[in-house]
Amino acid sequence: MSDIDISTATVSRLPRYLHAAVDLAADKEATVSSEQLAALTQVNPATVRRDLASLAITGRRGVGYDTAYLVYEISNALGLNQESPVAIVGAGNIGRALCNYLGFSERGFPIRLVLDSDQAKVGKPVGDLTVQSMDDLEELVQAHSIELGIIATPAEYALTVAERLVRAGVTSLLNFTTQMLDLGNHAVVRKVDLATELQILSYFGQRLGTTSAEAASQI
Amino acid sequence: MSDIDISTATVSRLPRYLHAAVDLAADKEATVSSEQLAALTQVNPATVRRDLASLAITGRRGVGYDTAYLVYEISNALGLNQESPVAIVGAGNIGRALCNYLGFSERGFPIRLVLDSDQAKVGKPVGDLTVQSMDDLEELVQAHSIELGIIATPAEYALTVAERLVRAGVTSLLNFTTQMLDLGNHAVVRKVDLATELQILSYFGQRLGTTSAEAASQI
DNA sequence: CGGTGTGAATTTGTTCACAGCT
DNA sequence: AGCTGTGAACAAATTCACACCG
């Protein structure tokens, strides 16, 4: 949609810059220096400048970057110009908690669909949605122009669900399951595995004195 | 505790190898080749071999790696020899969902404590725990030898809570809040921000044809 | 053979340091 | 004066390709 491509390392930092810029703009700060932005996002100032330069975002020497401009350009680069509706598959503990989490819609990802295969759950309210039947997945995904799917089913169903979503037109998936999902180049998948996070934390936690601490505070 | 230090990129992949090895061992597979392991974890085979070599894990030429040995050594390297008790602060939607998620204890991270500052919630059951008062945080953390904390409070309390946990002896934190936490080198922090995940997904989802797809399927 | 283990090449990412703009 | 923007040095990570071994 937009420009040339940005390095993955940079992309992974953009949400942080965006977040900081939104906050600053809300506080009526007209400009930020790379140094301030760096402090807010725990990134090296030179890296901030490189990253922004790679988006063709330009600041003013002696002044800094325009916060409103930052918000506009970073949103643009990430493709957040318009809302992307989300579907959650699986109305168990995780699925329901995600539905009740307001942070998604606030940041441009309204949840439009919650699906479950359990007929006992279908029809029940969750947040301000109603659980719908998995049988109608394709139809509903298309009707709501869903681009993003969140898989919160038991692990054994994850792959089937993912494939159905993709065939129905979903391009990006957040996978809360313990399954690995390989969908070739039909979709992008990000796995969120909290036990994995704890394992990594555990490693770095044990070597706190030894190594530098902030090594692990990445996305 | 254990050996010399492992590169962060390697550490971030170890949980995946471990997971695969555990599954293989459970399926009575005595050995795996780096190629198989690579396929299961979506990593390049050469990278798998490099990573394992860096842990001093050695395979047999023409055969592969011993699965049981992999499980043992990787667990060891990550410091997962014994359980690490976890405390969850905040008994809202996320906090409660995490308490009910069994995956943690299964993988060696038993949840021993749920805390909330809201007196109305204190005393209520969540999973098989009871919500306890934030007032007793220090005492409880010490009594249960908590090493890992999960912060699931409203954003404005995150820093204070984090500091209290750290002062009470917690070395590693999972932060579900939108706040950035900088605790110097007193603790390791990992931020879990699902809207950020969606933003990154959104970027890669839009350039599916253009770029290689699996770029984003990292931890 | 069918696999590992690793030198060497390559790519990617980070950081310094400073010229140059406003 | 105070910042950006970037060349150049550096560091980390990935990947190839092949010698070597069971």
mmCIF file of N, CA and C in Angstrom, chain B residues 11 19 27 30 34 42-43 47 52-53 56 62 64 72 74 87 110 114 128 132 138-139 145 156 160 167 200 203 210:
data_model
loop_
_atom_site.group_PDB
_atom_site.id
_atom_site.type_symbol
_atom_site.label_atom_id
_atom_site.label_comp_id
_atom_site.label_asym_id
_atom_site.label_seq_id
_atom_site.Cartn_x
_atom_site.Cartn_y
_atom_site.Cartn_z
ATOM 1 N N VAL B 11 18.706 -17.550 22.933
ATOM 2 C CA VAL B 11 17.819 -17.742 24.080
ATOM 3 C C VAL B 11 16.361 -17.672 23.643
ATOM 4 N N HIS B 19 10.134 -27.078 23.461
ATOM 5 C CA HIS B 19 8.767 -27.516 23.249
ATOM 6 C C HIS B 19 8.719 -28.681 22.263
ATOM 7 N N ASP B 27 6.370 -38.620 22.210
ATOM 8 C CA ASP B 27 5.998 -39.532 21.124
ATOM 9 C C ASP B 27 6.998 -40.664 20.959
ATOM 10 N N ALA B 30 13.347 -41.177 19.666
ATOM 11 C CA ALA B 30 14.598 -41.136 20.418
ATOM 12 C C ALA B 30 15.541 -40.045 19.908
ATOM 13 N N SER B 34 18.637 -32.017 12.846
ATOM 14 C CA SER B 34 18.475 -30.561 12.893
ATOM 15 C C SER B 34 17.447 -30.121 11.860
ATOM 16 N N GLN B 42 10.350 -23.733 12.714
ATOM 17 C CA GLN B 42 10.439 -22.673 11.725
ATOM 18 C C GLN B 42 11.702 -21.829 11.860
ATOM 19 N N VAL B 43 12.793 -22.560 11.870
ATOM 20 C CA VAL B 43 14.108 -21.951 11.998
ATOM 21 C C VAL B 43 14.980 -22.639 10.936
ATOM 22 N N THR B 47 21.003 -22.780 11.714
ATOM 23 C CA THR B 47 20.822 -21.997 12.937
ATOM 24 C C THR B 47 20.560 -22.921 14.123
ATOM 25 N N LEU B 52 22.408 -25.082 19.201
ATOM 26 C CA LEU B 52 22.644 -26.214 20.087
ATOM 27 C C LEU B 52 24.124 -26.321 20.420
ATOM 28 N N ALA B 53 24.966 -26.116 19.418
ATOM 29 C CA ALA B 53 26.410 -26.169 19.665
ATOM 30 C C ALA B 53 26.803 -25.137 20.717
ATOM 31 N N ALA B 56 26.687 -26.307 23.987
ATOM 32 C CA ALA B 56 27.524 -27.495 24.129
ATOM 33 C C ALA B 56 26.699 -28.770 24.021
ATOM 34 N N GLY B 62 25.254 -38.376 11.303
ATOM 35 C CA GLY B 62 24.512 -39.413 10.616
ATOM 36 C C GLY B 62 23.237 -39.817 11.337
ATOM 37 N N GLY B 64 21.613 -37.654 14.507
ATOM 38 C CA GLY B 64 20.833 -36.513 14.982
ATOM 39 C C GLY B 64 21.055 -36.291 16.463
ATOM 40 N N TYR B 72 16.674 -32.272 28.545
ATOM 41 C CA TYR B 72 17.441 -32.065 29.767
ATOM 42 C C TYR B 72 18.347 -30.843 29.665
ATOM 43 N N ILE B 74 18.441 -28.283 27.447
ATOM 44 C CA ILE B 74 17.823 -26.981 27.195
ATOM 45 C C ILE B 74 17.146 -26.461 28.463
ATOM 46 N N ALA B 87 3.634 -14.609 40.908
ATOM 47 C CA ALA B 87 2.559 -13.810 41.508
ATOM 48 C C ALA B 87 1.915 -12.958 40.425
ATOM 49 N N PRO B 110 4.160 -22.325 38.548
ATOM 50 C CA PRO B 110 2.924 -22.351 39.316
ATOM 51 C C PRO B 110 2.562 -20.958 39.816
ATOM 52 N N VAL B 114 -2.414 -14.153 43.862
ATOM 53 C CA VAL B 114 -3.129 -13.135 43.081
ATOM 54 C C VAL B 114 -3.430 -12.011 44.030
ATOM 55 N N ASP B 128 -7.959 -21.734 41.653
ATOM 56 C CA ASP B 128 -7.950 -22.288 42.996
ATOM 57 C C ASP B 128 -7.157 -21.458 43.986
ATOM 58 N N GLN B 132 -5.737 -11.807 47.278
ATOM 59 C CA GLN B 132 -5.213 -11.271 48.533
ATOM 60 C C GLN B 132 -4.977 -9.771 48.411
ATOM 61 N N GLU B 138 4.598 -7.412 50.104
ATOM 62 C CA GLU B 138 5.976 -7.737 50.456
ATOM 63 C C GLU B 138 6.060 -9.048 51.235
ATOM 64 N N GLU B 139 5.239 -9.110 52.267
ATOM 65 C CA GLU B 139 5.175 -10.278 53.131
ATOM 66 C C GLU B 139 4.876 -11.559 52.342
ATOM 67 N N SER B 145 8.396 -17.137 48.266
ATOM 68 C CA SER B 145 9.631 -17.101 47.464
ATOM 69 C C SER B 145 9.345 -16.835 45.990
ATOM 70 N N GLU B 156 -1.603 3.118 35.389
ATOM 71 C CA GLU B 156 -1.040 4.124 36.293
ATOM 72 C C GLU B 156 -0.393 3.550 37.544
ATOM 73 N N THR B 160 4.683 1.704 40.348
ATOM 74 C CA THR B 160 4.724 1.531 41.793
ATOM 75 C C THR B 160 4.716 0.050 42.161
ATOM 76 N N ARG B 167 11.537 -4.694 45.132
ATOM 77 C CA ARG B 167 12.115 -4.523 46.451
ATOM 78 C C ARG B 167 11.850 -5.738 47.336
ATOM 79 N N ILE B 200 1.969 -4.704 14.389
ATOM 80 C CA ILE B 200 3.049 -5.310 13.615
ATOM 81 C C ILE B 200 2.469 -6.284 12.593
ATOM 82 N N TYR B 203 1.094 -4.494 9.626
ATOM 83 C CA TYR B 203 2.108 -4.095 8.655
ATOM 84 C C TYR B 203 2.462 -5.245 7.711
ATOM 85 N N THR B 210 4.061 -8.982 -1.508
ATOM 86 C CA THR B 210 5.305 -8.248 -1.715
ATOM 87 C C THR B 210 6.537 -8.899 -1.091
#
